[in-house]
mmCIF file of C-alpha atoms in Angstrom:
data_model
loop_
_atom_site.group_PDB
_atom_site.id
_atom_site.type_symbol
_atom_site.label_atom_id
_atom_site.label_comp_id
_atom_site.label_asym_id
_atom_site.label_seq_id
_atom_site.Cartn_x
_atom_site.Cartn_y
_atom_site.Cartn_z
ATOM 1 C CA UNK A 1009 0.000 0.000 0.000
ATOM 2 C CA UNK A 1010 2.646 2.020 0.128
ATOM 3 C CA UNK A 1011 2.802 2.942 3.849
ATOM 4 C CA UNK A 1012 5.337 3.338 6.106
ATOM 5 C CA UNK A 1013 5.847 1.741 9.307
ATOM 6 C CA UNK A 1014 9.096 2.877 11.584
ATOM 7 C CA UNK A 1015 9.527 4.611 15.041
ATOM 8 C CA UNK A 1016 7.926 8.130 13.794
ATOM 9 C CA UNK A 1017 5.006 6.503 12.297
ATOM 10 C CA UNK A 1018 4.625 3.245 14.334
ATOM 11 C CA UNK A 1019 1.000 2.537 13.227
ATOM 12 C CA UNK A 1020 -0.819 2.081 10.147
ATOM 13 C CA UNK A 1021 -4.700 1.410 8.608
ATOM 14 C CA UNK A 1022 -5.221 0.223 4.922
ATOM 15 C CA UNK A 1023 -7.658 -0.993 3.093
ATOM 16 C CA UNK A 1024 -7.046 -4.244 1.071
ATOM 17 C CA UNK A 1025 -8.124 -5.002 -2.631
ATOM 18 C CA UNK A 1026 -10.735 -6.752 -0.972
ATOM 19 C CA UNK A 1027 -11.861 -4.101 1.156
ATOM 20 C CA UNK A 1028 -11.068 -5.834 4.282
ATOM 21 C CA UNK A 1029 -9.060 -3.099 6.859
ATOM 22 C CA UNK A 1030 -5.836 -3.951 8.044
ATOM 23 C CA UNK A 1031 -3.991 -2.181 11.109
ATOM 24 C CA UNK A 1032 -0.132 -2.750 11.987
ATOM 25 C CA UNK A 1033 0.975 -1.310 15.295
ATOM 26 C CA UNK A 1034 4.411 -1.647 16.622
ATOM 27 C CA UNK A 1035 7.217 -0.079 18.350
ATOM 28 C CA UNK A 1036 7.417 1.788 20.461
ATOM 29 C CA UNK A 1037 3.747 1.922 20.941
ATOM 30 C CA UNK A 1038 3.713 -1.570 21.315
ATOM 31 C CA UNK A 1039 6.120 -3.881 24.199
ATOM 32 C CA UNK A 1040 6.597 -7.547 22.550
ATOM 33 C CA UNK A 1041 6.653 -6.940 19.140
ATOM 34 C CA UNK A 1042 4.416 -5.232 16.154
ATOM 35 C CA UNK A 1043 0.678 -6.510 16.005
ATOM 36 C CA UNK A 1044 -1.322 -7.120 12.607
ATOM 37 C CA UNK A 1045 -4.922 -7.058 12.540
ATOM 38 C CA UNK A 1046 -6.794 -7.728 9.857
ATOM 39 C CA UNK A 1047 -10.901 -6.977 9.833
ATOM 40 C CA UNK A 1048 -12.756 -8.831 6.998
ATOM 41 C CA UNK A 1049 -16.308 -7.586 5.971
ATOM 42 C CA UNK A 1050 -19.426 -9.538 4.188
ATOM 43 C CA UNK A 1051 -20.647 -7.468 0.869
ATOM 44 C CA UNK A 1052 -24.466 -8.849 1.898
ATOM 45 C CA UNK A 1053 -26.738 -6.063 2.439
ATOM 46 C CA UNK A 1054 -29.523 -7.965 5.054
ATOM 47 C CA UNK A 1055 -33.349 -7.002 4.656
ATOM 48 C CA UNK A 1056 -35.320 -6.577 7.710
ATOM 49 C CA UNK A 1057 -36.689 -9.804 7.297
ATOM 50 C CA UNK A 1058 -33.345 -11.855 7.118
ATOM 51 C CA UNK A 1059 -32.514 -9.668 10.648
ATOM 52 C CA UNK A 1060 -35.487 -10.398 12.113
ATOM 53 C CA UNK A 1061 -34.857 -14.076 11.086
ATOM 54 C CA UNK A 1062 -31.439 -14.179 12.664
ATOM 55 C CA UNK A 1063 -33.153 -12.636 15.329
ATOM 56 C CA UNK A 1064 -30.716 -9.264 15.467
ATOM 57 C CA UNK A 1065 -33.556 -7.509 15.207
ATOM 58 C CA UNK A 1066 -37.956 -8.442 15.451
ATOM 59 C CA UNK A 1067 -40.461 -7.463 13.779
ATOM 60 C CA UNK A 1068 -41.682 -4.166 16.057
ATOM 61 C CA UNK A 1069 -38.044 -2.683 15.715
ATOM 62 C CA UNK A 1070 -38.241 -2.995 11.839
ATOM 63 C CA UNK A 1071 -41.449 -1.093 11.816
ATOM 64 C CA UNK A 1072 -39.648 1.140 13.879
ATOM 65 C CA UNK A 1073 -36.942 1.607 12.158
ATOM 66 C CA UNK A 1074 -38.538 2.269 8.958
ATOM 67 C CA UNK A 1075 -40.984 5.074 10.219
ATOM 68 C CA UNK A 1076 -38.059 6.363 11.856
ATOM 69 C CA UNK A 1077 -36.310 6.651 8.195
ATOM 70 C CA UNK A 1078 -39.830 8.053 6.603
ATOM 71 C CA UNK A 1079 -40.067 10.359 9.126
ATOM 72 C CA UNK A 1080 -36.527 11.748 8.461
ATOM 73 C CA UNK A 1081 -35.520 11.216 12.506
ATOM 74 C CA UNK A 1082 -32.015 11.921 12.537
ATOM 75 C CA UNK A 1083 -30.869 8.381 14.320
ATOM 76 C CA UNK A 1084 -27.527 7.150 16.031
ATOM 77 C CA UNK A 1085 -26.032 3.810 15.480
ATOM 78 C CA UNK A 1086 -23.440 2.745 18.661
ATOM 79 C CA UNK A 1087 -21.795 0.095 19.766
ATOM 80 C CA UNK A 1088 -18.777 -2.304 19.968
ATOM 81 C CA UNK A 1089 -16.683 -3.635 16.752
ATOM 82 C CA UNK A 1090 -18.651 -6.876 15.408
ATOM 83 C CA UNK A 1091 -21.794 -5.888 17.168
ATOM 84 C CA UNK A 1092 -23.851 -4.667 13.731
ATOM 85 C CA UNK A 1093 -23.733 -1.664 13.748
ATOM 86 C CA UNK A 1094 -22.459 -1.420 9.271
ATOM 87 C CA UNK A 1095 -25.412 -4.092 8.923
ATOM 88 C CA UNK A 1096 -28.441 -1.733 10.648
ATOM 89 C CA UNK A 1097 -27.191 1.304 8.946
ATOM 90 C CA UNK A 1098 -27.265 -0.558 5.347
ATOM 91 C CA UNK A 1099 -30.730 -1.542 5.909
ATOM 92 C CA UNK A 1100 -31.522 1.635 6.778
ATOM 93 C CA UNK A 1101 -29.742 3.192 3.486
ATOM 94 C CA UNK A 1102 -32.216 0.214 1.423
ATOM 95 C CA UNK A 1103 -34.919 1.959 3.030
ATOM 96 C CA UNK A 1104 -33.906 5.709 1.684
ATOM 97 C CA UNK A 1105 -37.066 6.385 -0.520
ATOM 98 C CA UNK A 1106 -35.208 6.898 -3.766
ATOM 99 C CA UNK A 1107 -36.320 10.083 -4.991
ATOM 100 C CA UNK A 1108 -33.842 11.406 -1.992
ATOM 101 C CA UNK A 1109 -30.425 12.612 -2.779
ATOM 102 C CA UNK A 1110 -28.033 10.974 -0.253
ATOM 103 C CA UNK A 1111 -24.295 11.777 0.422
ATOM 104 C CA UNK A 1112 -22.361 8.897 2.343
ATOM 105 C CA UNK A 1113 -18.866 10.124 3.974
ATOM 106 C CA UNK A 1114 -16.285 7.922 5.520
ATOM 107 C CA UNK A 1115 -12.944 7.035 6.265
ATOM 108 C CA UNK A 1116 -12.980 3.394 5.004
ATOM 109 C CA UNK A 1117 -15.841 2.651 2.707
ATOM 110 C CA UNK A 1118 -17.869 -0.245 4.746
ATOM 111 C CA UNK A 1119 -21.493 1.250 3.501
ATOM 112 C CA UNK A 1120 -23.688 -1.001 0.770
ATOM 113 C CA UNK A 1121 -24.879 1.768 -0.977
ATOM 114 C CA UNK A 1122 -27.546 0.896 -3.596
ATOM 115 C CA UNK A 1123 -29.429 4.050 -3.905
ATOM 116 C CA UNK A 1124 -29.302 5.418 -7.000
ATOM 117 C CA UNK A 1125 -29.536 9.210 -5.874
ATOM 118 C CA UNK A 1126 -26.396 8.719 -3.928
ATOM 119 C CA UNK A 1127 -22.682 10.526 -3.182
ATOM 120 C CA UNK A 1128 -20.229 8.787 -1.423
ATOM 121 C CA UNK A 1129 -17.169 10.895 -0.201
ATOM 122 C CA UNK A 1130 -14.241 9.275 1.537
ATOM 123 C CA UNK A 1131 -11.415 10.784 3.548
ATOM 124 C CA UNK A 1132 -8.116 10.937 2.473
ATOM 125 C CA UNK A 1133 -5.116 10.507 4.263
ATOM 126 C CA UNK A 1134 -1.541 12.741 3.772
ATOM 127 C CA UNK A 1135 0.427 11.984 1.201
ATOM 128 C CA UNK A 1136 3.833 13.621 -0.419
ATOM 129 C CA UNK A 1137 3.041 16.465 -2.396
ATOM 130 C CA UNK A 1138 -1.202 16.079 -1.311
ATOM 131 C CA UNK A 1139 -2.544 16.937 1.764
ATOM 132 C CA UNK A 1140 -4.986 15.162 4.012
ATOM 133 C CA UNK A 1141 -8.754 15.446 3.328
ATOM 134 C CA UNK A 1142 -10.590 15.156 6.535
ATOM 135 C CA UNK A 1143 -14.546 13.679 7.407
ATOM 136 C CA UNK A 1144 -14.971 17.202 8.432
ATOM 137 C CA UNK A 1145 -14.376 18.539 5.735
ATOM 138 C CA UNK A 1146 -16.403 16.515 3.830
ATOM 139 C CA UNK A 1147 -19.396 17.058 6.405
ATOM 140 C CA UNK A 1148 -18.734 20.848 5.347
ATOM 141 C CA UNK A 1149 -18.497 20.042 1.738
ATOM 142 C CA UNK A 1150 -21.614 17.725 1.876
ATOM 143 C CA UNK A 1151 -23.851 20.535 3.055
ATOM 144 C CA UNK A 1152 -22.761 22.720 0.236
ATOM 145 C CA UNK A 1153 -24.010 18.915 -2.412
ATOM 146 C CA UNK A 1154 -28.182 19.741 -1.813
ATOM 147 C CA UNK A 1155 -28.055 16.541 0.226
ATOM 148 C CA UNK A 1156 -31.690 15.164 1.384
ATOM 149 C CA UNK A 1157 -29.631 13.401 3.861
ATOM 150 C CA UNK A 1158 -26.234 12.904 5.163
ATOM 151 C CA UNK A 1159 -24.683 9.256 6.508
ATOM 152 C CA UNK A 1160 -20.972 9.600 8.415
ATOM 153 C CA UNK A 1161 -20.093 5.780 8.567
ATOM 154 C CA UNK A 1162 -18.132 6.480 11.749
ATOM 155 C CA UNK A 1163 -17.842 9.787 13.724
ATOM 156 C CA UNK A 1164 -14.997 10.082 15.470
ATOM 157 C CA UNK A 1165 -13.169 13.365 15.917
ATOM 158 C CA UNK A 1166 -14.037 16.805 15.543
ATOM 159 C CA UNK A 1167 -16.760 16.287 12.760
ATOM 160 C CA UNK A 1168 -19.250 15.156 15.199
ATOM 161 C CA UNK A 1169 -19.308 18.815 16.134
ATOM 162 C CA UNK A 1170 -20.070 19.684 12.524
ATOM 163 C CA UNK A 1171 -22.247 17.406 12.149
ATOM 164 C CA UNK A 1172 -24.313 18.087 14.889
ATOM 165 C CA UNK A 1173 -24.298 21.580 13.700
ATOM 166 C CA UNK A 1174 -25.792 19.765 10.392
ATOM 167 C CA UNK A 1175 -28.656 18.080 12.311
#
């Protein structure tokens, strides 16, 4: 990818080809050694029904969820890594009504987009000669796109601030 792992820059995130996320961290942030982790990601976009048939979700919270997205309720998706949080938030991009513009940001693109009315921005990290292109930014930038509605994949930093401002 390109990167650059050493004592001045002793961790690293990439994407794959195959869109899994890798992170190397090593000295002297780390004590026994560098660390490699690599986070793999299904491209299956679950309906409500398949949820509520794994039972991640029933049938009252899909209901929910989708008058939630009609009504244009600004909603917040938390939780820990692996707990679902990508696979609520593309079911709630499938139920976008299409005739809505939608602009996606984020740093890694995780998001399923299939709307056909749709923007997706991604950060963009520093590189010689280029400089860095953050999500706030791109919140700013978004508002400025006629956007019907704006999905950060993760907030993290100081464009929750703008984003709020947004909401």
């Amino acid at each position: 990818t390109g990167r650059i792992l050493s004592p001045d820059s002793p961790y690293v995130d990439v994407m794959l080809p195959d869109g899994s996320r890798a992170n190397l961290i090593g000295p002297p942030l780390t004590l026994s050694g560098p660390c490699l982790t690599i986070r793999k990601f299904t491209h299956q976009v679950f309906t409500a029904d398949q949820l509520i048939q794994l039972e991640s979700i029933d049938k009252r919270l899909a209901h929910f969820l989708h008058a939630c997205v009609v009504g244009k309720v600004n909603i917040l998706i938390s939780g820990g890594t692996g707990t679902g949080k990508t696979s609520i938030l593309n079911l709630l991009l499938s139920l976008i009504p299409k005739g809505e513009r939608l602009v996606t940001i984020e740093d890694t693109p995780e998001l399923q987009v299939v709307h056909s009315n749709s923007v997706r921005l991604q950060t963009k990290p520093i590189s010689p000669g280029s400089p860095a292109i953050s999500a706030r930014e791109l919140v700013e930038n978004a508002l400025r796109m006629r956007p019907d509605r704006i999905v950060m994949g993760e907030i993290r930093k100081s464009e929750a601030f703008d984003f709020l401002q947004a909401m």
